[in-house]
Amino acid sequence: MNSSAQVVVIGGGVVGTSVLYHLTKLGWTDVMLIERSELTSGSTWHAAGGMHTLNGDPNVAKLQRYTIDLYKEIEELSEQACGVHLTGGVLLADTPERMQWLKMAAARGRYLGIDYDLISVSEAKELFPLLEEEYFVGAMYTHDDGHLDPSGVTHAYARAARINGAEIVLRNRVTGLNQRPDGTWNVETEQGPVHATHVVNAGGLWAREVGRMAGLELPVLAMEHMYLLTEDMPEVAEINERTGKEVLHAIDFGGEIYMRQERGGMLMGTYERACVPWSPDDTPWDFGHELLQPDLDRISPSLEVGFRHFPAFQRAGIKQIINGPFTFAPDGNPLVGPVKGLANYWCACGVMAGFSQGGGVGLALSNWIVNGDPGFDVWAMDVARYGDWATKAYTSAKVQENYSRRFSITFPNEELKAGRPLRTTPIHDRLKTENAVFGASFGVEHALWFQEKDREPVEDVTFMRSNSHAQVARECAAVREGVGMIETSNFAKYEVTGPGAEVWLSHLLANRMPKTGRIVLSPMLNAEGGLIGDFTVAKAGDERFYVFGSGVAETYHMRYFLSHLPDDGRVHVRALGLEMCGLSIAGPKARDVLTAVTDQDISADAFRFMDFREMELGMFPAKVGRISFTGDLGFEIWMKADYQTQIYDLLRAAGAEHGMALFGGRALNGLRLEKNFGTWAREYRPIYGPYAANLGRFVGTRKNDFIGRDAALRERDEGPELRLVALKVDATDADVIGDEPVWIDGKVRGWITSGGYAHASDASVAMGYVPAEFAEAADAPFEVEIIGERRKAELLIDPLFDPSGLRMRA
């Protein structure tokens, strides 16, 4: 074993070997994988080995497609068979809602270049003769589903990596990690120490333990997972003989089961509701090629449904029941990427669907290590989507919820209940009294909308317009016609101080920095010119700035800030979290409300649009910015948590005579849509540049230097390939939710990033990206596909509301 390496990958499962191979593919050969036992020891060896391209996030779906396409490459290089069987598959819908979900999945496939065919139940029966038609309403055929040999794939990755120069050390447990002052790592092992520049945690079942070696408590939990293997089935033999092919994969969402052929029989697995965590606190180091005790009673409800839906299983003998542990993150997606504040430590954990996602995870992480960027939009897998609030108990609650809902629909307006409430603000109980319907974002409870007083504050989950529709319309009208108030504590807030603060921020952000008492909007770009942030920046003093951004990206952005912090101590940055809370009032009467609670002159001339100042509201100190995401006259008010309740009460009392109403996140979405305002993680993501996203006016091209400047100027001069547009859609009872295809002249040309109903303009609005040549083609025949139906759409060159922007500047 060498005593040093550029990268040490800890863990010899399919994910660890994929990371190792991809590092060598990028030219890094001084890399080492250390495995405590043998390759595949852990979850990999007992996996069912299924693979598929379907994923709710289109960016993850693309990486899954890459993973499946990769197997031929590593087979040829390693001369190790992967045992790939591309059988195709059928996804079976048992309800009209599930069929709607499949229609939307097929629509996503249109712009991803992934073939999905919507088929009837009778057509599904022809493809998968084992099913009983009466239990289903429709289906989708997937071309790229299949299964493989888990051991063969893992060894193919490993052999290919060795051929490229990597070192693999087996039967050698990592016992400790210690970081040197220069940021490199001493990796302590049973066979001696290794000095590594980078460490990758691909520990699988031991990811928590490898995290704890570096002081981390990663949000992962192992769950028991069972599948059974049948004896040989004559029905399988008949299908094989008649078609000359294997039985297809199948997923029965209602039965919560998946199936495929295994030799002469079938494999049937389930994600049962009565799920059980495995070893919830610590994973024994001596656990390896072992299985857990089967518990047929626990999965019997799912099996009973399966046996009804697929009667041939009733006649089949059970040869073996496999029960083994797999790790999950709270939302079921992997944890990938660097860790905030911990140099050169990388995660590749919680990859439950290792044979669908392992190649994509290896590609993205190796790009990140070698090039400083994953090269793809991997937000759905980024470890930074969780913060320190994701405790062990929270993780346990959410993982169990996610596991038990593996084959359940999560509707776009559905807020899952496990692990809540976790983070609440001082006015949470007051909003609850006002009949708020709450959502959770980055663990923070926030009001989505307000139900009528005499009704239960519950939203009907659906793909269609819900029972919130009329109430949200009233909230929007209150803002546009008078004044409304919303809590904004779920925004991210950062304080940047020190003599080097302005120079540092100016280098990090694309726009020029504001003068004292002023605000600017600024994108943040990576070196390739991709959008990695969208901020409001307020200068409170010569050495003090407040930066406001997306709440869900707090850890993501703090990781970036800290990694670019100078070592000379001239800049300090911290996330304020719920230490600073917020309220915003907006609408033509907003100034009247604020005037009633302060002695300061806040007239249009004295407190201009984009001004920022400290003022007392009543006797309570606050920071106030004249800005609003509603696009109306508005004020964002920030205060210490100590004062939020008092300021809320003060504003409510002052607003009573003006008819001020509370509004929530749903109304804010509708209001920003009629202004064509984009939002982080939807319109603004690393795969788009500032000029594609119509943020070019916020790029300070006259500045001498900022990260991504050259790439931004190149995009400006050459013109972006794509452009963000807004569309008014001829929708009826359902609006876009995001990821729908955009048709132009009968062809899929783009995709929707977000949308909804703009109540104040009485219009269904969608935002998305199309080829730049169509961005101003008002006469082009646009259509947006909503739940499988193509709806006509009109290009909005100007916003529906106040296109000149006079209202917010009034």
mmCIF file with all atom_site columns, C-alpha atoms in Angstrom, residues 144-278:
data_model
loop_
_atom_site.group_PDB
_atom_site.id
_atom_site.type_symbol
_atom_site.label_atom_id
_atom_site.label_alt_id
_atom_site.label_comp_id
_atom_site.label_asym_id
_atom_site.label_entity_id
_atom_site.label_seq_id
_atom_site.pdbx_PDB_ins_code
_atom_site.Cartn_x
_atom_site.Cartn_y
_atom_site.Cartn_z
_atom_site.occupancy
_atom_site.B_iso_or_equiv
_atom_site.pdbx_formal_charge
_atom_site.auth_seq_id
_atom_site.auth_comp_id
_atom_site.auth_asym_id
_atom_site.auth_atom_id
_atom_site.pdbx_PDB_model_num
ATOM 1   C CA . ASP A 1 144 ? -34.094 1.260   -20.863 1.00 0.00 ? 144 ASP A CA 1
ATOM 2   C CA . ASP A 1 145 ? -35.155 -0.627  -17.738 1.00 0.00 ? 145 ASP A CA 1
ATOM 3   C CA . GLY A 1 146 ? -33.313 -3.783  -16.891 1.00 0.00 ? 146 GLY A CA 1
ATOM 4   C CA . HIS A 1 147 ? -31.114 -5.534  -14.396 1.00 0.00 ? 147 HIS A CA 1
ATOM 5   C CA . LEU A 1 148 ? -27.507 -6.567  -14.020 1.00 0.00 ? 148 LEU A CA 1
ATOM 6   C CA . ASP A 1 149 ? -25.021 -8.458  -11.909 1.00 0.00 ? 149 ASP A CA 1
ATOM 7   C CA . PRO A 1 150 ? -24.105 -6.233  -8.922  1.00 0.00 ? 150 PRO A CA 1
ATOM 8   C CA . SER A 1 151 ? -20.825 -8.008  -8.314  1.00 0.00 ? 151 SER A CA 1
ATOM 9   C CA . GLY A 1 152 ? -19.873 -7.943  -11.987 1.00 0.00 ? 152 GLY A CA 1
ATOM 10  C CA . VAL A 1 153 ? -20.513 -4.195  -12.275 1.00 0.00 ? 153 VAL A CA 1
ATOM 11  C CA . THR A 1 154 ? -18.510 -3.384  -9.141  1.00 0.00 ? 154 THR A CA 1
ATOM 12  C CA . HIS A 1 155 ? -15.549 -5.483  -10.257 1.00 0.00 ? 155 HIS A CA 1
ATOM 13  C CA . ALA A 1 156 ? -15.733 -3.976  -13.752 1.00 0.00 ? 156 ALA A CA 1
ATOM 14  C CA . TYR A 1 157 ? -15.412 -0.480  -12.278 1.00 0.00 ? 157 TYR A CA 1
ATOM 15  C CA . ALA A 1 158 ? -12.551 -1.674  -10.078 1.00 0.00 ? 158 ALA A CA 1
ATOM 16  C CA . ARG A 1 159 ? -10.657 -3.452  -12.867 1.00 0.00 ? 159 ARG A CA 1
ATOM 17  C CA . ALA A 1 160 ? -11.072 -0.489  -15.209 1.00 0.00 ? 160 ALA A CA 1
ATOM 18  C CA . ALA A 1 161 ? -9.755  1.839   -12.506 1.00 0.00 ? 161 ALA A CA 1
ATOM 19  C CA . ARG A 1 162 ? -6.754  -0.450  -11.887 1.00 0.00 ? 162 ARG A CA 1
ATOM 20  C CA . ILE A 1 163 ? -6.013  -0.560  -15.610 1.00 0.00 ? 163 ILE A CA 1
ATOM 21  C CA . ASN A 1 164 ? -5.994  3.242   -15.554 1.00 0.00 ? 164 ASN A CA 1
ATOM 22  C CA . GLY A 1 165 ? -3.507  3.290   -12.658 1.00 0.00 ? 165 GLY A CA 1
ATOM 23  C CA . ALA A 1 166 ? -5.579  3.277   -9.453  1.00 0.00 ? 166 ALA A CA 1
ATOM 24  C CA . GLU A 1 167 ? -4.654  1.313   -6.358  1.00 0.00 ? 167 GLU A CA 1
ATOM 25  C CA . ILE A 1 168 ? -7.223  -0.787  -4.473  1.00 0.00 ? 168 ILE A CA 1
ATOM 26  C CA . VAL A 1 169 ? -6.464  -2.011  -0.969  1.00 0.00 ? 169 VAL A CA 1
ATOM 27  C CA . LEU A 1 170 ? -8.759  -4.669  0.487   1.00 0.00 ? 170 LEU A CA 1
ATOM 28  C CA . ARG A 1 171 ? -9.178  -6.085  4.001   1.00 0.00 ? 171 ARG A CA 1
ATOM 29  C CA . ASN A 1 172 ? -7.950  -2.841  5.527   1.00 0.00 ? 172 ASN A CA 1
ATOM 30  C CA . ARG A 1 173 ? -10.372 -0.854  7.656   1.00 0.00 ? 173 ARG A CA 1
ATOM 31  C CA . VAL A 1 174 ? -10.019 2.909   7.929   1.00 0.00 ? 174 VAL A CA 1
ATOM 32  C CA . THR A 1 175 ? -9.877  3.676   11.655  1.00 0.00 ? 175 THR A CA 1
ATOM 33  C CA . GLY A 1 176 ? -9.539  7.460   11.727  1.00 0.00 ? 176 GLY A CA 1
ATOM 34  C CA . LEU A 1 177 ? -9.266  10.710  9.795   1.00 0.00 ? 177 LEU A CA 1
ATOM 35  C CA . ASN A 1 178 ? -7.198  13.667  10.906  1.00 0.00 ? 178 ASN A CA 1
ATOM 36  C CA . GLN A 1 179 ? -6.903  16.874  8.944   1.00 0.00 ? 179 GLN A CA 1
ATOM 37  C CA . ARG A 1 180 ? -3.566  18.650  8.727   1.00 0.00 ? 180 ARG A CA 1
ATOM 38  C CA . PRO A 1 181 ? -3.264  22.453  8.929   1.00 0.00 ? 181 PRO A CA 1
ATOM 39  C CA . ASP A 1 182 ? -2.830  22.604  5.130   1.00 0.00 ? 182 ASP A CA 1
ATOM 40  C CA . GLY A 1 183 ? -6.209  20.918  4.596   1.00 0.00 ? 183 GLY A CA 1
ATOM 41  C CA . THR A 1 184 ? -4.862  17.518  3.580   1.00 0.00 ? 184 THR A CA 1
ATOM 42  C CA . TRP A 1 185 ? -5.744  14.346  5.466   1.00 0.00 ? 185 TRP A CA 1
ATOM 43  C CA . ASN A 1 186 ? -4.030  11.639  7.445   1.00 0.00 ? 186 ASN A CA 1
ATOM 44  C CA . VAL A 1 187 ? -6.061  8.508   6.774   1.00 0.00 ? 187 VAL A CA 1
ATOM 45  C CA . GLU A 1 188 ? -5.397  6.020   9.567   1.00 0.00 ? 188 GLU A CA 1
ATOM 46  C CA . THR A 1 189 ? -5.871  2.375   8.592   1.00 0.00 ? 189 THR A CA 1
ATOM 47  C CA . GLU A 1 190 ? -5.224  -1.044  10.051  1.00 0.00 ? 190 GLU A CA 1
ATOM 48  C CA . GLN A 1 191 ? -2.284  -1.392  7.664   1.00 0.00 ? 191 GLN A CA 1
ATOM 49  C CA . GLY A 1 192 ? -0.816  2.020   8.420   1.00 0.00 ? 192 GLY A CA 1
ATOM 50  C CA . PRO A 1 193 ? -1.397  5.689   7.580   1.00 0.00 ? 193 PRO A CA 1
ATOM 51  C CA . VAL A 1 194 ? -1.996  7.224   4.146   1.00 0.00 ? 194 VAL A CA 1
ATOM 52  C CA . HIS A 1 195 ? -1.527  10.933  3.474   1.00 0.00 ? 195 HIS A CA 1
ATOM 53  C CA . ALA A 1 196 ? -4.274  12.112  1.118   1.00 0.00 ? 196 ALA A CA 1
ATOM 54  C CA . THR A 1 197 ? -5.097  15.469  -0.418  1.00 0.00 ? 197 THR A CA 1
ATOM 55  C CA . HIS A 1 198 ? -8.768  14.491  -0.751  1.00 0.00 ? 198 HIS A CA 1
ATOM 56  C CA . VAL A 1 199 ? -10.946 11.976  1.068   1.00 0.00 ? 199 VAL A CA 1
ATOM 57  C CA . VAL A 1 200 ? -14.176 10.549  -0.386  1.00 0.00 ? 200 VAL A CA 1
ATOM 58  C CA . ASN A 1 201 ? -16.735 9.039   1.958   1.00 0.00 ? 201 ASN A CA 1
ATOM 59  C CA . ALA A 1 202 ? -18.313 6.238   -0.077  1.00 0.00 ? 202 ALA A CA 1
ATOM 60  C CA . GLY A 1 203 ? -18.809 4.209   3.071   1.00 0.00 ? 203 GLY A CA 1
ATOM 61  C CA . GLY A 1 204 ? -22.331 2.974   2.290   1.00 0.00 ? 204 GLY A CA 1
ATOM 62  C CA . LEU A 1 205 ? -23.629 1.293   5.440   1.00 0.00 ? 205 LEU A CA 1
ATOM 63  C CA . TRP A 1 206 ? -20.688 2.857   7.291   1.00 0.00 ? 206 TRP A CA 1
ATOM 64  C CA . ALA A 1 207 ? -21.101 6.360   5.876   1.00 0.00 ? 207 ALA A CA 1
ATOM 65  C CA . ARG A 1 208 ? -22.135 7.687   9.295   1.00 0.00 ? 208 ARG A CA 1
ATOM 66  C CA . GLU A 1 209 ? -19.032 6.216   10.924  1.00 0.00 ? 209 GLU A CA 1
ATOM 67  C CA . VAL A 1 210 ? -16.738 7.639   8.236   1.00 0.00 ? 210 VAL A CA 1
ATOM 68  C CA . GLY A 1 211 ? -18.509 10.979  8.679   1.00 0.00 ? 211 GLY A CA 1
ATOM 69  C CA . ARG A 1 212 ? -18.026 10.905  12.447  1.00 0.00 ? 212 ARG A CA 1
ATOM 70  C CA . MET A 1 213 ? -14.290 10.436  11.930  1.00 0.00 ? 213 MET A CA 1
ATOM 71  C CA . ALA A 1 214 ? -14.338 13.996  10.555  1.00 0.00 ? 214 ALA A CA 1
ATOM 72  C CA . GLY A 1 215 ? -16.809 15.367  13.094  1.00 0.00 ? 215 GLY A CA 1
ATOM 73  C CA . LEU A 1 216 ? -19.897 15.027  10.883  1.00 0.00 ? 216 LEU A CA 1
ATOM 74  C CA . GLU A 1 217 ? -23.294 13.498  11.596  1.00 0.00 ? 217 GLU A CA 1
ATOM 75  C CA . LEU A 1 218 ? -24.559 12.806  8.090   1.00 0.00 ? 218 LEU A CA 1
ATOM 76  C CA . PRO A 1 219 ? -28.325 12.466  7.541   1.00 0.00 ? 219 PRO A CA 1
ATOM 77  C CA . VAL A 1 220 ? -28.348 8.828   6.440   1.00 0.00 ? 220 VAL A CA 1
ATOM 78  C CA . LEU A 1 221 ? -30.085 5.781   7.854   1.00 0.00 ? 221 LEU A CA 1
ATOM 79  C CA . ALA A 1 222 ? -30.116 2.133   6.828   1.00 0.00 ? 222 ALA A CA 1
ATOM 80  C CA . MET A 1 223 ? -33.449 0.402   6.313   1.00 0.00 ? 223 MET A CA 1
ATOM 81  C CA . GLU A 1 224 ? -34.219 -3.284  6.100   1.00 0.00 ? 224 GLU A CA 1
ATOM 82  C CA . HIS A 1 225 ? -35.338 -4.149  2.578   1.00 0.00 ? 225 HIS A CA 1
ATOM 83  C CA . MET A 1 226 ? -36.817 -7.448  1.466   1.00 0.00 ? 226 MET A CA 1
ATOM 84  C CA . TYR A 1 227 ? -37.384 -9.178  -1.816  1.00 0.00 ? 227 TYR A CA 1
ATOM 85  C CA . LEU A 1 228 ? -38.202 -12.777 -2.607  1.00 0.00 ? 228 LEU A CA 1
ATOM 86  C CA . LEU A 1 229 ? -37.128 -15.219 -5.288  1.00 0.00 ? 229 LEU A CA 1
ATOM 87  C CA . THR A 1 230 ? -39.597 -17.793 -6.561  1.00 0.00 ? 230 THR A CA 1
ATOM 88  C CA . GLU A 1 231 ? -39.043 -21.305 -7.748  1.00 0.00 ? 231 GLU A CA 1
ATOM 89  C CA . ASP A 1 232 ? -39.162 -21.831 -11.493 1.00 0.00 ? 232 ASP A CA 1
ATOM 90  C CA . MET A 1 233 ? -42.540 -20.779 -12.886 1.00 0.00 ? 233 MET A CA 1
ATOM 91  C CA . PRO A 1 234 ? -44.131 -22.391 -15.971 1.00 0.00 ? 234 PRO A CA 1
ATOM 92  C CA . GLU A 1 235 ? -45.627 -19.009 -16.879 1.00 0.00 ? 235 GLU A CA 1
ATOM 93  C CA . VAL A 1 236 ? -42.128 -17.562 -17.117 1.00 0.00 ? 236 VAL A CA 1
ATOM 94  C CA . ALA A 1 237 ? -40.952 -20.436 -19.279 1.00 0.00 ? 237 ALA A CA 1
ATOM 95  C CA . GLU A 1 238 ? -43.942 -19.955 -21.585 1.00 0.00 ? 238 GLU A CA 1
ATOM 96  C CA . ILE A 1 239 ? -43.246 -16.236 -22.007 1.00 0.00 ? 239 ILE A CA 1
ATOM 97  C CA . ASN A 1 240 ? -39.569 -16.896 -22.689 1.00 0.00 ? 240 ASN A CA 1
ATOM 98  C CA . GLU A 1 241 ? -40.361 -19.545 -25.285 1.00 0.00 ? 241 GLU A CA 1
ATOM 99  C CA . ARG A 1 242 ? -43.101 -17.562 -27.009 1.00 0.00 ? 242 ARG A CA 1
ATOM 100 C CA . THR A 1 243 ? -41.257 -14.223 -27.176 1.00 0.00 ? 243 THR A CA 1
ATOM 101 C CA . GLY A 1 244 ? -37.656 -15.328 -27.159 1.00 0.00 ? 244 GLY A CA 1
ATOM 102 C CA . LYS A 1 245 ? -37.078 -12.704 -24.468 1.00 0.00 ? 245 LYS A CA 1
ATOM 103 C CA . GLU A 1 246 ? -36.963 -12.341 -20.727 1.00 0.00 ? 246 GLU A CA 1
ATOM 104 C CA . VAL A 1 247 ? -39.992 -11.227 -18.781 1.00 0.00 ? 247 VAL A CA 1
ATOM 105 C CA . LEU A 1 248 ? -39.968 -7.442  -18.534 1.00 0.00 ? 248 LEU A CA 1
ATOM 106 C CA . HIS A 1 249 ? -39.443 -5.466  -15.373 1.00 0.00 ? 249 HIS A CA 1
ATOM 107 C CA . ALA A 1 250 ? -42.677 -4.279  -13.799 1.00 0.00 ? 250 ALA A CA 1
ATOM 108 C CA . ILE A 1 251 ? -43.625 -1.854  -11.056 1.00 0.00 ? 251 ILE A CA 1
ATOM 109 C CA . ASP A 1 252 ? -47.053 -2.041  -9.472  1.00 0.00 ? 252 ASP A CA 1
ATOM 110 C CA . PHE A 1 253 ? -47.369 1.261   -7.648  1.00 0.00 ? 253 PHE A CA 1
ATOM 111 C CA . GLY A 1 254 ? -50.592 0.322   -5.906  1.00 0.00 ? 254 GLY A CA 1
ATOM 112 C CA . GLY A 1 255 ? -49.127 -2.915  -4.646  1.00 0.00 ? 255 GLY A CA 1
ATOM 113 C CA . GLU A 1 256 ? -45.862 -1.190  -3.711  1.00 0.00 ? 256 GLU A CA 1
ATOM 114 C CA . ILE A 1 257 ? -43.918 -3.941  -5.458  1.00 0.00 ? 257 ILE A CA 1
ATOM 115 C CA . TYR A 1 258 ? -41.394 -4.362  -8.250  1.00 0.00 ? 258 TYR A CA 1
ATOM 116 C CA . MET A 1 259 ? -40.725 -7.517  -10.267 1.00 0.00 ? 259 MET A CA 1
ATOM 117 C CA . ARG A 1 260 ? -38.324 -8.984  -12.762 1.00 0.00 ? 260 ARG A CA 1
ATOM 118 C CA . GLN A 1 261 ? -37.252 -12.374 -14.015 1.00 0.00 ? 261 GLN A CA 1
ATOM 119 C CA . GLU A 1 262 ? -34.582 -14.229 -12.042 1.00 0.00 ? 262 GLU A CA 1
ATOM 120 C CA . ARG A 1 263 ? -33.416 -17.367 -13.844 1.00 0.00 ? 263 ARG A CA 1
ATOM 121 C CA . GLY A 1 264 ? -36.546 -19.505 -14.363 1.00 0.00 ? 264 GLY A CA 1
ATOM 122 C CA . GLY A 1 265 ? -38.557 -17.705 -11.733 1.00 0.00 ? 265 GLY A CA 1
ATOM 123 C CA . MET A 1 266 ? -39.341 -14.172 -10.652 1.00 0.00 ? 266 MET A CA 1
ATOM 124 C CA . LEU A 1 267 ? -37.962 -11.661 -8.197  1.00 0.00 ? 267 LEU A CA 1
ATOM 125 C CA . MET A 1 268 ? -40.541 -9.625  -6.283  1.00 0.00 ? 268 MET A CA 1
ATOM 126 C CA . GLY A 1 269 ? -39.558 -6.796  -3.933  1.00 0.00 ? 269 GLY A CA 1
ATOM 127 C CA . THR A 1 270 ? -41.544 -4.359  -1.852  1.00 0.00 ? 270 THR A CA 1
ATOM 128 C CA . TYR A 1 271 ? -41.245 -1.043  -0.050  1.00 0.00 ? 271 TYR A CA 1
ATOM 129 C CA . GLU A 1 272 ? -43.649 -1.877  2.722   1.00 0.00 ? 272 GLU A CA 1
ATOM 130 C CA . ARG A 1 273 ? -45.447 0.645   4.916   1.00 0.00 ? 273 ARG A CA 1
ATOM 131 C CA . ALA A 1 274 ? -44.391 -1.179  8.102   1.00 0.00 ? 274 ALA A CA 1
ATOM 132 C CA . CYS A 1 275 ? -40.747 -0.405  7.466   1.00 0.00 ? 275 CYS A CA 1
ATOM 133 C CA . VAL A 1 276 ? -37.961 -1.014  9.975   1.00 0.00 ? 276 VAL A CA 1
ATOM 134 C CA . PRO A 1 277 ? -34.665 0.895   10.386  1.00 0.00 ? 277 PRO A CA 1
ATOM 135 C CA . TRP A 1 278 ? -31.583 -1.226  10.746  1.00 0.00 ? 278 TRP A CA 1
#
